[in-house]
mmCIF file with all atom_site columns, N, CA and C in Angstrom:
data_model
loop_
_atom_site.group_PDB
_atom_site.id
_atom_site.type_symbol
_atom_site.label_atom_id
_atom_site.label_alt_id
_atom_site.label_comp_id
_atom_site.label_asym_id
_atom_site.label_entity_id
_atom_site.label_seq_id
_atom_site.pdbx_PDB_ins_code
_atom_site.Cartn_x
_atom_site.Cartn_y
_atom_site.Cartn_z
_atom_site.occupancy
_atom_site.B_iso_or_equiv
_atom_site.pdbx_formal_charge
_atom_site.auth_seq_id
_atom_site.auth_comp_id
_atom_site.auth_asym_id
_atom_site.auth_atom_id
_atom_site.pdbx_PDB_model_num
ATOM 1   N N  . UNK A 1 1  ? 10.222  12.841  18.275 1.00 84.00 ? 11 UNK A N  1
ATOM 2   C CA . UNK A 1 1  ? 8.855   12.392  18.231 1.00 84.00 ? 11 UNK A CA 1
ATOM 3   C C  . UNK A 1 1  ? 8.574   11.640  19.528 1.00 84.00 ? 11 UNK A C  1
ATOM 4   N N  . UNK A 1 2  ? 6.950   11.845  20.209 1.00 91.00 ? 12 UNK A N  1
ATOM 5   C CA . UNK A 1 2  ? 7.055   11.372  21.191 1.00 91.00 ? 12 UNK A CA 1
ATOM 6   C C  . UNK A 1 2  ? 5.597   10.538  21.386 1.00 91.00 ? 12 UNK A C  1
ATOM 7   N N  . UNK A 1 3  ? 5.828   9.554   21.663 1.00 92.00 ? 13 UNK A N  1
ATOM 8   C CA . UNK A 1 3  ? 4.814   8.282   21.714 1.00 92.00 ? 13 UNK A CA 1
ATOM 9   C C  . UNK A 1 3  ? 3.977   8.371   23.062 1.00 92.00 ? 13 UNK A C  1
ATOM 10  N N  . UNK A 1 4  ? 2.948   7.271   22.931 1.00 95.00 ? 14 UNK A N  1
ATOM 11  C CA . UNK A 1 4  ? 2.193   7.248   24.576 1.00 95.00 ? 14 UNK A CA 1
ATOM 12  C C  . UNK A 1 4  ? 2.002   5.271   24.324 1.00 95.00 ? 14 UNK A C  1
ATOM 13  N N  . UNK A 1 5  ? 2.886   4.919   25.220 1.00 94.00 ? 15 UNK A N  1
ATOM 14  C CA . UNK A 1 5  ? 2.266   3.622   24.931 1.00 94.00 ? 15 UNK A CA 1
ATOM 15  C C  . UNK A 1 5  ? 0.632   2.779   25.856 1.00 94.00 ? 15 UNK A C  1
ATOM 16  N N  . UNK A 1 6  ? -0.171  2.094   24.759 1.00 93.00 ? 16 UNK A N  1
ATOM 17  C CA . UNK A 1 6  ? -1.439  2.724   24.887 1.00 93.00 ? 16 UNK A CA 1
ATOM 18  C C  . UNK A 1 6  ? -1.526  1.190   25.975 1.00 93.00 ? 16 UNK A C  1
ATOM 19  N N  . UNK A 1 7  ? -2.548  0.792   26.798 1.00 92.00 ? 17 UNK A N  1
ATOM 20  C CA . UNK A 1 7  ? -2.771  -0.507  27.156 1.00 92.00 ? 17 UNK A CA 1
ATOM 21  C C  . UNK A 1 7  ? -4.349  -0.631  26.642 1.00 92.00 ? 17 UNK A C  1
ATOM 22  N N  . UNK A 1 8  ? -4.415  -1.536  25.615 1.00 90.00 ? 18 UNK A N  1
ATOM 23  C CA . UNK A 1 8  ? -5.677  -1.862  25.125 1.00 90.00 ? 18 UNK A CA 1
ATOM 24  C C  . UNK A 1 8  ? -5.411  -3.358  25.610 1.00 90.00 ? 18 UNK A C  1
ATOM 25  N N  . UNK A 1 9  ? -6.972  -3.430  25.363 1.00 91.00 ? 19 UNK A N  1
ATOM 26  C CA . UNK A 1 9  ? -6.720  -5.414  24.958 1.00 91.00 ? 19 UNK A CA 1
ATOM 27  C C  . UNK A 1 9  ? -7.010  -5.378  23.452 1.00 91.00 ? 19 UNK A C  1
ATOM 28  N N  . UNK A 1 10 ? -6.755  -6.491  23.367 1.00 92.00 ? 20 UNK A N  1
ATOM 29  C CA . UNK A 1 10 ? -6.750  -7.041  22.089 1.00 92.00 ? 20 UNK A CA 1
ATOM 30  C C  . UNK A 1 10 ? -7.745  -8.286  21.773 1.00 92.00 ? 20 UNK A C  1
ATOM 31  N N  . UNK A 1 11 ? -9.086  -7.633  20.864 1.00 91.00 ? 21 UNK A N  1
ATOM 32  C CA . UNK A 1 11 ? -9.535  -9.344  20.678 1.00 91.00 ? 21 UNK A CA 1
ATOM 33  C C  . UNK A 1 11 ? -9.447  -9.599  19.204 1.00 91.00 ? 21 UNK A C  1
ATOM 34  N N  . UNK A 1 12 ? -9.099  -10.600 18.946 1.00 90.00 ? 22 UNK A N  1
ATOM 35  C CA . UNK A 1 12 ? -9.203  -11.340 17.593 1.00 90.00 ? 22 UNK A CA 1
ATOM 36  C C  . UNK A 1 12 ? -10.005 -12.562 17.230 1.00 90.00 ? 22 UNK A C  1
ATOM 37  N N  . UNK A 1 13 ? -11.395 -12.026 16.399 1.00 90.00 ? 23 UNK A N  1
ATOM 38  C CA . UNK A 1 13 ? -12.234 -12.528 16.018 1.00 90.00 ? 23 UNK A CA 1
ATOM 39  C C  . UNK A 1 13 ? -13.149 -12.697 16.855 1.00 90.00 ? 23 UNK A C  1
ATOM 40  N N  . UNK A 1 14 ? -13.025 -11.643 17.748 1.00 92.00 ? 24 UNK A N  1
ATOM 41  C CA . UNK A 1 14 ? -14.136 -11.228 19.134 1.00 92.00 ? 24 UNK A CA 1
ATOM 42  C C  . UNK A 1 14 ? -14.222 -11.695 20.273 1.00 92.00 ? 24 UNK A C  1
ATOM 43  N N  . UNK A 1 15 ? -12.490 -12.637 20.337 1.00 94.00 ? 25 UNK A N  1
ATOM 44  C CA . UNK A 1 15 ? -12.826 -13.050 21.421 1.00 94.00 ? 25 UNK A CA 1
ATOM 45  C C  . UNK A 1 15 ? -11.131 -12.569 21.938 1.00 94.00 ? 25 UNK A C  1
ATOM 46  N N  . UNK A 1 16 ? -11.176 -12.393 23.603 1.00 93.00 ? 26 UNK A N  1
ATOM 47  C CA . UNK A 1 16 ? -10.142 -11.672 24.124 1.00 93.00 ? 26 UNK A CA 1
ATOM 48  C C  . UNK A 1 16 ? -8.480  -12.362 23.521 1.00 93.00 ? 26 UNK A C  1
ATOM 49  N N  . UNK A 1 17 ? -8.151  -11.966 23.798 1.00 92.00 ? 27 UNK A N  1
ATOM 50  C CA . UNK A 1 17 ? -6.298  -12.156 22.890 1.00 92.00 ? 27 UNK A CA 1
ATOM 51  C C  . UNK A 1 17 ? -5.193  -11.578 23.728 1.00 92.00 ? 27 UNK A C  1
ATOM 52  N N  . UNK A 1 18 ? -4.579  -12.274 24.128 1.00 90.00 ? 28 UNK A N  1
ATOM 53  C CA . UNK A 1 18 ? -3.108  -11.696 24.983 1.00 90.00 ? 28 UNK A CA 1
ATOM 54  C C  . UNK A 1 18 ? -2.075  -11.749 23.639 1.00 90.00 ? 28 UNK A C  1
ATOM 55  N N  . UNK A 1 19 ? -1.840  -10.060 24.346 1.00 90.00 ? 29 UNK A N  1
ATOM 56  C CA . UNK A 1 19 ? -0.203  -10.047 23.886 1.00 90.00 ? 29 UNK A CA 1
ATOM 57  C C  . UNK A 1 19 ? 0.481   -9.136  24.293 1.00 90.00 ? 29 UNK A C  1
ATOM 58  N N  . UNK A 1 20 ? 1.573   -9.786  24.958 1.00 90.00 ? 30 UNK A N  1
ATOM 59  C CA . UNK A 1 20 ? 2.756   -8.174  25.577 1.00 90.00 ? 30 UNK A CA 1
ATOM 60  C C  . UNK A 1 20 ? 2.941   -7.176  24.527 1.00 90.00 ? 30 UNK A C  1
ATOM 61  N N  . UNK A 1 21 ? 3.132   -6.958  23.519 1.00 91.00 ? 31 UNK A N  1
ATOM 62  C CA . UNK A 1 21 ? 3.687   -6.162  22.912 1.00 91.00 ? 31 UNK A CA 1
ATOM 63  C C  . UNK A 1 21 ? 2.121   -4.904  22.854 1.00 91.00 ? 31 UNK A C  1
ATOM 64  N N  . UNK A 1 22 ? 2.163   -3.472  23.135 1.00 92.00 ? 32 UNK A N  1
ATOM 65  C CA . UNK A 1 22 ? 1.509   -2.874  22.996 1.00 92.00 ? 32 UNK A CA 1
ATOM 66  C C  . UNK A 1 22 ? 1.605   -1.517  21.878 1.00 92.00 ? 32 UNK A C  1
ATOM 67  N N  . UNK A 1 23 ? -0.050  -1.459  21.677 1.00 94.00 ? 33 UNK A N  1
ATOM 68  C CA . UNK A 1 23 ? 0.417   -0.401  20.511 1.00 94.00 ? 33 UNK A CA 1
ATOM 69  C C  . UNK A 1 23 ? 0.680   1.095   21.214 1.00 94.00 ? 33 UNK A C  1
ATOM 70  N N  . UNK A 1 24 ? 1.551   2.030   20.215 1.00 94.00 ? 34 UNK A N  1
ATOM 71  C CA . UNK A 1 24 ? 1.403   3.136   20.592 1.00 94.00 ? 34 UNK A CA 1
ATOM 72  C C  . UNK A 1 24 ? 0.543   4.192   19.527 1.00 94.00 ? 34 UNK A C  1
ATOM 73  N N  . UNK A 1 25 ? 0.553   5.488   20.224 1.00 95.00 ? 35 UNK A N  1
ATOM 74  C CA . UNK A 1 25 ? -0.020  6.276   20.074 1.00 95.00 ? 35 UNK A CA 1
ATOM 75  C C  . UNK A 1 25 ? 0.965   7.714   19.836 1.00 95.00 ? 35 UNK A C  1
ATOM 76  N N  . UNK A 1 26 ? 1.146   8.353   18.826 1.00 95.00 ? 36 UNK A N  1
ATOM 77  C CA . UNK A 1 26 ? 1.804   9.485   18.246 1.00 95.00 ? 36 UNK A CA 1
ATOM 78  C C  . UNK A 1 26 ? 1.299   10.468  17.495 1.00 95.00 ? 36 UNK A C  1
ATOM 79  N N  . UNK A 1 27 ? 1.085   11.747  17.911 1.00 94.00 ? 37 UNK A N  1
ATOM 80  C CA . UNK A 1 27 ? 0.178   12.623  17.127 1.00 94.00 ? 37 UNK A CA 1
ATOM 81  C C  . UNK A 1 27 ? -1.175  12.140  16.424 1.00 94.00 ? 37 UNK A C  1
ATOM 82  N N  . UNK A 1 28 ? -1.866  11.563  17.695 1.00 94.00 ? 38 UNK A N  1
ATOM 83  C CA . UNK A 1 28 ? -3.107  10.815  17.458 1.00 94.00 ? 38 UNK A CA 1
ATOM 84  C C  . UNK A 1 28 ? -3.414  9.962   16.081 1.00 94.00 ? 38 UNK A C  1
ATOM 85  N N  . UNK A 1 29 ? -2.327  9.627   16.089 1.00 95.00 ? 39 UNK A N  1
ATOM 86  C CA . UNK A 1 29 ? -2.216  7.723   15.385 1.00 95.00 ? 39 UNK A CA 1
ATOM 87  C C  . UNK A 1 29 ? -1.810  6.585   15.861 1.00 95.00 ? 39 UNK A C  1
ATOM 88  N N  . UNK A 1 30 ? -2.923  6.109   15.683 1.00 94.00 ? 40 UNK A N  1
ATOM 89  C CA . UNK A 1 30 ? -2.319  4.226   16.718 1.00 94.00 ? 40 UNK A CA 1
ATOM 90  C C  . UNK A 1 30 ? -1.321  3.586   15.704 1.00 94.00 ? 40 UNK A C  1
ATOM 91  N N  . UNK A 1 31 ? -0.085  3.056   16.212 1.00 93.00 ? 41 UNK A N  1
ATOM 92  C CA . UNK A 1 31 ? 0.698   2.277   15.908 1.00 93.00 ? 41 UNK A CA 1
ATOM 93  C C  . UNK A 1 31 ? 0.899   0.667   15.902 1.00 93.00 ? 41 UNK A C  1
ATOM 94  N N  . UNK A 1 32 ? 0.490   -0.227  15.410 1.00 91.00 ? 42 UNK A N  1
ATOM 95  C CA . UNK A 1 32 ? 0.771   -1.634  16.251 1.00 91.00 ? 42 UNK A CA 1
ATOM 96  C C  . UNK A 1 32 ? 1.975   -2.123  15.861 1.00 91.00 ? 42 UNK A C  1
ATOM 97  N N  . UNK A 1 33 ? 2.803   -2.895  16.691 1.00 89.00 ? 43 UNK A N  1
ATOM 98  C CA . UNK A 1 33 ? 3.696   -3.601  16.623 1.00 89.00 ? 43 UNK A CA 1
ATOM 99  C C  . UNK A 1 33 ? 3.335   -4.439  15.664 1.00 89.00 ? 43 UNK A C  1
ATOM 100 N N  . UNK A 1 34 ? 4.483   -5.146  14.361 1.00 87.00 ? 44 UNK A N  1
ATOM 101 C CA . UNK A 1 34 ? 4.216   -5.995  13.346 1.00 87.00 ? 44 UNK A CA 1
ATOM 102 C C  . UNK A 1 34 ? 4.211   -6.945  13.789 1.00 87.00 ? 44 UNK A C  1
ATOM 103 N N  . UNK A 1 35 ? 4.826   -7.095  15.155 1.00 87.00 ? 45 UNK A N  1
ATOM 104 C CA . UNK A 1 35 ? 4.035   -8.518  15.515 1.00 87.00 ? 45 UNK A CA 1
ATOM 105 C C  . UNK A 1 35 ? 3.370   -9.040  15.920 1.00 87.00 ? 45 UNK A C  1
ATOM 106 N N  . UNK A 1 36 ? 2.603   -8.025  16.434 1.00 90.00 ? 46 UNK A N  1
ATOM 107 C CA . UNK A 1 36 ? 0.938   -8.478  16.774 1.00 90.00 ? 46 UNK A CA 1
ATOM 108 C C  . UNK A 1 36 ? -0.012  -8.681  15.600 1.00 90.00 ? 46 UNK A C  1
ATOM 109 N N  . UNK A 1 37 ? 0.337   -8.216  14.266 1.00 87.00 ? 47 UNK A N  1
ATOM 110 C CA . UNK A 1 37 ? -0.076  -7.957  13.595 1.00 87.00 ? 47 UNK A CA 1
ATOM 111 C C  . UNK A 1 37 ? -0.041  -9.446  12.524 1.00 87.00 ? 47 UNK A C  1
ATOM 112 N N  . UNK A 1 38 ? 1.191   -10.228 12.379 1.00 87.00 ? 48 UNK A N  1
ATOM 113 C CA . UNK A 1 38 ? 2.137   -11.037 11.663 1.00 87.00 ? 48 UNK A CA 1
ATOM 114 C C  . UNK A 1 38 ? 1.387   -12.337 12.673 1.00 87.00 ? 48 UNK A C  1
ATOM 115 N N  . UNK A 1 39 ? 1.272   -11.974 13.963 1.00 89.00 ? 49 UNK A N  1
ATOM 116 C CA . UNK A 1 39 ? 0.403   -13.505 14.750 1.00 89.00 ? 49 UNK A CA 1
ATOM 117 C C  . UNK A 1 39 ? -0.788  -13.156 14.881 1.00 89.00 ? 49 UNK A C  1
ATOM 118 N N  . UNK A 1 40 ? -1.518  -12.262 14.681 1.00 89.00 ? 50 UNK A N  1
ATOM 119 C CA . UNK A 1 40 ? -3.062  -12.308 14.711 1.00 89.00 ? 50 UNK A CA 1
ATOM 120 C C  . UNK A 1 40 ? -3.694  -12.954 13.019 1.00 89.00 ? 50 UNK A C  1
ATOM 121 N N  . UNK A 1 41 ? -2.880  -12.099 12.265 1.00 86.00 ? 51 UNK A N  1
ATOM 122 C CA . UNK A 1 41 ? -3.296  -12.210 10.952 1.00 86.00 ? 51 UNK A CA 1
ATOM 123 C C  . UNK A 1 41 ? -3.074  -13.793 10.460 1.00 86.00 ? 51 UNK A C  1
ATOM 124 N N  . UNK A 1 42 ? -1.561  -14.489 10.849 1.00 86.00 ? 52 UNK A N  1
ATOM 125 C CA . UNK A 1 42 ? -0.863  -15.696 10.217 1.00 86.00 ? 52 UNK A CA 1
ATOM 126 C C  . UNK A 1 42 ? -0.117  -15.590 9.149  1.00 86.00 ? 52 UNK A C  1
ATOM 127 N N  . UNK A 1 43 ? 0.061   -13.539 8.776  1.00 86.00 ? 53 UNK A N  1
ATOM 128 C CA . UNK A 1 43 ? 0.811   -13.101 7.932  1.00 86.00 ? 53 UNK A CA 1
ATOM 129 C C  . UNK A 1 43 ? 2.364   -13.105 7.825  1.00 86.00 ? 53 UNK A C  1
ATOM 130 N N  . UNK A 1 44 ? 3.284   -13.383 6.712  1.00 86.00 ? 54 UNK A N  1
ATOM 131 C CA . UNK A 1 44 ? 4.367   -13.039 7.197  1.00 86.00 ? 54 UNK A CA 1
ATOM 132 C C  . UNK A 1 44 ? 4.587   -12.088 6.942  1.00 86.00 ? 54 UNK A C  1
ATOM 133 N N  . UNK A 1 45 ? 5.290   -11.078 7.435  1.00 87.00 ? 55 UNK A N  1
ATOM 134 C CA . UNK A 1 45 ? 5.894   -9.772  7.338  1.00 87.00 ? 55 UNK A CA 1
ATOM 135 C C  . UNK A 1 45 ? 7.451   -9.792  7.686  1.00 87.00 ? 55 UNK A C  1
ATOM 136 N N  . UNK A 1 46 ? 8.061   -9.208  6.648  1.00 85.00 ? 56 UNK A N  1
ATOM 137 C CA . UNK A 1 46 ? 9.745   -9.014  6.768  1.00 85.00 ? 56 UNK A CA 1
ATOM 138 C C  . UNK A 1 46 ? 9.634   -8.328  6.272  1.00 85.00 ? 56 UNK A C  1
ATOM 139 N N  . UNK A 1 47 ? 11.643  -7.486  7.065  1.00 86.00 ? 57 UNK A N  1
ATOM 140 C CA . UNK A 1 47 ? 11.760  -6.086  6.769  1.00 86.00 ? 57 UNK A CA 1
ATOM 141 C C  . UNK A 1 47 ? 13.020  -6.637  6.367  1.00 86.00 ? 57 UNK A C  1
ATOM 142 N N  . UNK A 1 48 ? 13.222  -6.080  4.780  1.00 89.00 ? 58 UNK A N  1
ATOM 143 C CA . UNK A 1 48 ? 15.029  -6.164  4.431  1.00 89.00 ? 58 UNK A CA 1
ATOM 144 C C  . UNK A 1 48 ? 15.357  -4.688  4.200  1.00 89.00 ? 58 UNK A C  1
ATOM 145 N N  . UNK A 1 49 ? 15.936  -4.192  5.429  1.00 92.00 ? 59 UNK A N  1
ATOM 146 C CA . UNK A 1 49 ? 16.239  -2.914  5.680  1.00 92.00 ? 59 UNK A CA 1
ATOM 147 C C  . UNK A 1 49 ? 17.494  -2.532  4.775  1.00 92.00 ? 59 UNK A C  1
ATOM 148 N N  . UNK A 1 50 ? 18.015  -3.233  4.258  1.00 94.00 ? 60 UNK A N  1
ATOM 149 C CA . UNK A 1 50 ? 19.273  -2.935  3.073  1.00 94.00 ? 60 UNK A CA 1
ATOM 150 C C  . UNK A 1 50 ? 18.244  -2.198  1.755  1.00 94.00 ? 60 UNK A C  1
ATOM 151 N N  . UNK A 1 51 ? 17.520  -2.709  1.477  1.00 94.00 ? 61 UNK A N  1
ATOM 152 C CA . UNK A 1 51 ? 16.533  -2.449  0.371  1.00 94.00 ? 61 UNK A CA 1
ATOM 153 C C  . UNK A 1 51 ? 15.476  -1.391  0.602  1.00 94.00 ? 61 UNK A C  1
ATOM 154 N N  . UNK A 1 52 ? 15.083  -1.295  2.001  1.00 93.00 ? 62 UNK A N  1
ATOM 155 C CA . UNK A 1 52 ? 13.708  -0.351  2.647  1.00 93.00 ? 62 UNK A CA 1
ATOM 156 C C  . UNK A 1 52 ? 12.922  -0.381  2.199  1.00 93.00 ? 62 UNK A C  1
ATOM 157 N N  . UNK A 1 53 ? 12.440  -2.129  2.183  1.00 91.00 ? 63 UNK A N  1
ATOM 158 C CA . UNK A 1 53 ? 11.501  -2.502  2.323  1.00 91.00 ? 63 UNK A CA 1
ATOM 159 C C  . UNK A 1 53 ? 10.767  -3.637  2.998  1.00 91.00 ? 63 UNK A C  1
ATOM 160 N N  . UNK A 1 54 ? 8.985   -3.303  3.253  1.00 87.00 ? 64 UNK A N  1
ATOM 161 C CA . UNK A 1 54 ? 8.598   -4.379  3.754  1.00 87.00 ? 64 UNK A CA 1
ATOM 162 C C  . UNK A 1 54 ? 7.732   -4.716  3.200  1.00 87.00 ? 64 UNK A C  1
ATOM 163 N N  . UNK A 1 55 ? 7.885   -6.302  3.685  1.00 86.00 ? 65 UNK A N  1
ATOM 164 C CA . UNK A 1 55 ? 7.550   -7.411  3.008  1.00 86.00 ? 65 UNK A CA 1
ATOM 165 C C  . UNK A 1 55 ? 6.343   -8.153  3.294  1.00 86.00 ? 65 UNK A C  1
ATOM 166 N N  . UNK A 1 56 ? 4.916   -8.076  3.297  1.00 87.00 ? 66 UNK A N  1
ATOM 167 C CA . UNK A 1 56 ? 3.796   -8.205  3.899  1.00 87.00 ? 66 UNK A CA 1
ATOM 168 C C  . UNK A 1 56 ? 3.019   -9.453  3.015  1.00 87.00 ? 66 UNK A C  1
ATOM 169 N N  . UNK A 1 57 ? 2.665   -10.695 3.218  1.00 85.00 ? 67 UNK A N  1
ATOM 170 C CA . UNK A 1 57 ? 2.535   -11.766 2.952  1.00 85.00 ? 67 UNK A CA 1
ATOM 171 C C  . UNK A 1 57 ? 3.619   -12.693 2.670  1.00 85.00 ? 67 UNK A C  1
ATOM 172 N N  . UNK A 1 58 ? 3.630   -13.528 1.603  1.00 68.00 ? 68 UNK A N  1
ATOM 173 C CA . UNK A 1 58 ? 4.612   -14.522 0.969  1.00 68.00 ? 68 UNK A CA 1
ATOM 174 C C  . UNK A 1 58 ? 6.247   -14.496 1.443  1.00 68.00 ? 68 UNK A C  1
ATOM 175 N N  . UNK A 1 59 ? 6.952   -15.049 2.094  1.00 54.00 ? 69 UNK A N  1
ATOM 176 C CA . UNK A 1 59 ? 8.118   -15.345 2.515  1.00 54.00 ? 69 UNK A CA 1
ATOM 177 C C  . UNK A 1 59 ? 8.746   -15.067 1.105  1.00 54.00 ? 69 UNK A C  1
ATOM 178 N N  . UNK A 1 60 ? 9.579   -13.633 0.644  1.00 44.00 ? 70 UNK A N  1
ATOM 179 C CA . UNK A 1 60 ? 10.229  -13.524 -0.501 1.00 44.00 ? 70 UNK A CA 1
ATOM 180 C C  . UNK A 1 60 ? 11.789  -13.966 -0.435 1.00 44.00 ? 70 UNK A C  1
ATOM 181 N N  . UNK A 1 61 ? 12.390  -14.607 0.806  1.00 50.00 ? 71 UNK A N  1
ATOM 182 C CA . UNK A 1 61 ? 13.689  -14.985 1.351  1.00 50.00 ? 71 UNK A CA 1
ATOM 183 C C  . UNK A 1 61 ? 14.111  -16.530 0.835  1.00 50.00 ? 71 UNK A C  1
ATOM 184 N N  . UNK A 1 62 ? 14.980  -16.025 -0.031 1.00 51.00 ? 72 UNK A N  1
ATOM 185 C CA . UNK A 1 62 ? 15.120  -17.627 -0.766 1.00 51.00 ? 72 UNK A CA 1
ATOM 186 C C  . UNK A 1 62 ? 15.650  -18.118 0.360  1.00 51.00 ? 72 UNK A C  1
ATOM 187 N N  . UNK A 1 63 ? 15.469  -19.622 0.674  1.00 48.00 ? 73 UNK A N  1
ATOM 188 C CA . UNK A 1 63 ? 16.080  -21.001 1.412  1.00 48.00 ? 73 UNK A CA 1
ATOM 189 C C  . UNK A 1 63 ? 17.865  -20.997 1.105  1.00 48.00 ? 73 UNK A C  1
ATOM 190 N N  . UNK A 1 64 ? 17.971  -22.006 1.664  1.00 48.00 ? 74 UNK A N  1
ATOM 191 C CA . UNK A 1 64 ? 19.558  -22.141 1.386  1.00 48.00 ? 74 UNK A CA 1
ATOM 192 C C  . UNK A 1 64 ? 19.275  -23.503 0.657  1.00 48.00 ? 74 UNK A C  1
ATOM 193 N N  . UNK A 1 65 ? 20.839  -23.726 -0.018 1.00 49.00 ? 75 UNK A N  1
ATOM 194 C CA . UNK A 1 65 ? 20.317  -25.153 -0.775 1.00 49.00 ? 75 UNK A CA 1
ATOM 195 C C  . UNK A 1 65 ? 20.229  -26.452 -0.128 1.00 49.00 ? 75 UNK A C  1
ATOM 196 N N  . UNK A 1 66 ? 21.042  -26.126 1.367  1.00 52.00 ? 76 UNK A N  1
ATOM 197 C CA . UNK A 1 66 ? 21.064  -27.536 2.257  1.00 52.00 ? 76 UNK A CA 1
ATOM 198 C C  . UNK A 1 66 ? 20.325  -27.284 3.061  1.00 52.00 ? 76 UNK A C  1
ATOM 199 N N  . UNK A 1 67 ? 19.176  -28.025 3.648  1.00 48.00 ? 77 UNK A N  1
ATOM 200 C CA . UNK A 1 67 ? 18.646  -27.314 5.068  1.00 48.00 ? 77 UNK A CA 1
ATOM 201 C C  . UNK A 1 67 ? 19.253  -28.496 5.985  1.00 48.00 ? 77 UNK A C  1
ATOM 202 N N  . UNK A 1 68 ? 19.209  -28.033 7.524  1.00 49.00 ? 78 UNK A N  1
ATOM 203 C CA . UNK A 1 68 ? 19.174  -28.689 8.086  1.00 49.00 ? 78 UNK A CA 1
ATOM 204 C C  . UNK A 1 68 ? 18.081  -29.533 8.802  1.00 49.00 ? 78 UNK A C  1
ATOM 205 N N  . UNK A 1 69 ? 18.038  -30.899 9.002  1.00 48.00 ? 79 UNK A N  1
ATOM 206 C CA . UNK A 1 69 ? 16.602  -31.256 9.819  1.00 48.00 ? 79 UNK A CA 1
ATOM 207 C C  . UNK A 1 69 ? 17.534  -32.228 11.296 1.00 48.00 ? 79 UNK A C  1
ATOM 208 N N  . UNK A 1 70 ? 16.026  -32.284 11.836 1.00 52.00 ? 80 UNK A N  1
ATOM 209 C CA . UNK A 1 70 ? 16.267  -33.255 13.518 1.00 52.00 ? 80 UNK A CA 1
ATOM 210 C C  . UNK A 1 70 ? 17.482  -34.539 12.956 1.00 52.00 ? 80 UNK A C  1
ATOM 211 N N  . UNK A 1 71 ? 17.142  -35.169 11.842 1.00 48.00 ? 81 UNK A N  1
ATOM 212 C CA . UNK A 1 71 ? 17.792  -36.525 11.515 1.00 48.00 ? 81 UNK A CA 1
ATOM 213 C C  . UNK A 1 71 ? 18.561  -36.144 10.840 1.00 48.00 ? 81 UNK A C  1
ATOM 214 N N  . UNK A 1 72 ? 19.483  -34.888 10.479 1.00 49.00 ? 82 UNK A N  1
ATOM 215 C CA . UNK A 1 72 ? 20.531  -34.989 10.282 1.00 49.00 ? 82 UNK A CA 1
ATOM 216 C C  . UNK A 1 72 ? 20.040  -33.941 8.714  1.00 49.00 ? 82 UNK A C  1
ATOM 217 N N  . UNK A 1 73 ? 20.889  -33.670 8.001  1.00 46.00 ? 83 UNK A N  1
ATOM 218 C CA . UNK A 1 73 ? 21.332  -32.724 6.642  1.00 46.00 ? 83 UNK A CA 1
ATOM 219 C C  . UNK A 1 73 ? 20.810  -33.757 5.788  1.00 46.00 ? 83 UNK A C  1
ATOM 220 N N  . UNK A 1 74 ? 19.641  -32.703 4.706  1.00 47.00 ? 84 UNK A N  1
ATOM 221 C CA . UNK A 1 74 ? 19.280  -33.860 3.598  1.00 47.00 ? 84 UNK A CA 1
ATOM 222 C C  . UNK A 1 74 ? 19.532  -32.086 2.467  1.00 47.00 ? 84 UNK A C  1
ATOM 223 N N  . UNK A 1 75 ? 19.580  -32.556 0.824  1.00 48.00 ? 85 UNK A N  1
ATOM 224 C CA . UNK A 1 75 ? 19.471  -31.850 0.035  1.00 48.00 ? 85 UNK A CA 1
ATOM 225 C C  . UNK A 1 75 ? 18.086  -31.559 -0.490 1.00 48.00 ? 85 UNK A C  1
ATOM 226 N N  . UNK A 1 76 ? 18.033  -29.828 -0.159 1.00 46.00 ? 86 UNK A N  1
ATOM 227 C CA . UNK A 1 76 ? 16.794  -29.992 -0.706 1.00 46.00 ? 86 UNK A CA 1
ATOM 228 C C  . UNK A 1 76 ? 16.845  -29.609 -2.282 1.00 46.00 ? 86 UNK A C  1
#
């Protein structure tokens, strides 16, 4: 399969928007990178490729039970 990578700009919410990552173009369908997509929107999107699937809003990745912070390990 063979792509054309496209140079658009990008505006979000009508006003101009930088971002390196560009979309492509494949048998005349635009593609965007999920992460233009994940920082325009404020969406999270994850891929748990063990499962094949993705994950489009809500962080479904449980925490660990200790986190770490700046002042040191507290229990959360």
């Amino acid at each position: 399969m063979k792509g054309t990578i496209q140079n658009f700009k990008y505006l979000l919410n009508g006003k101009s928007w930088n971002h390196s990552d560009k979309p492509i173009l494949v048998n005349g369908q635009y593609y965007l990178p999920v992460s233009v997509v994940k920082e325009a929107t404020k969406t999270n999107v994850t891929i748990d490729k063990a499962k094949g699937t993705v994950h489009i809003g809500e962080n479904l990745i449980r925490f660990p039970k200790r986190i770490h912070t700046l002042q040191g390990m507290c229990k959360a």
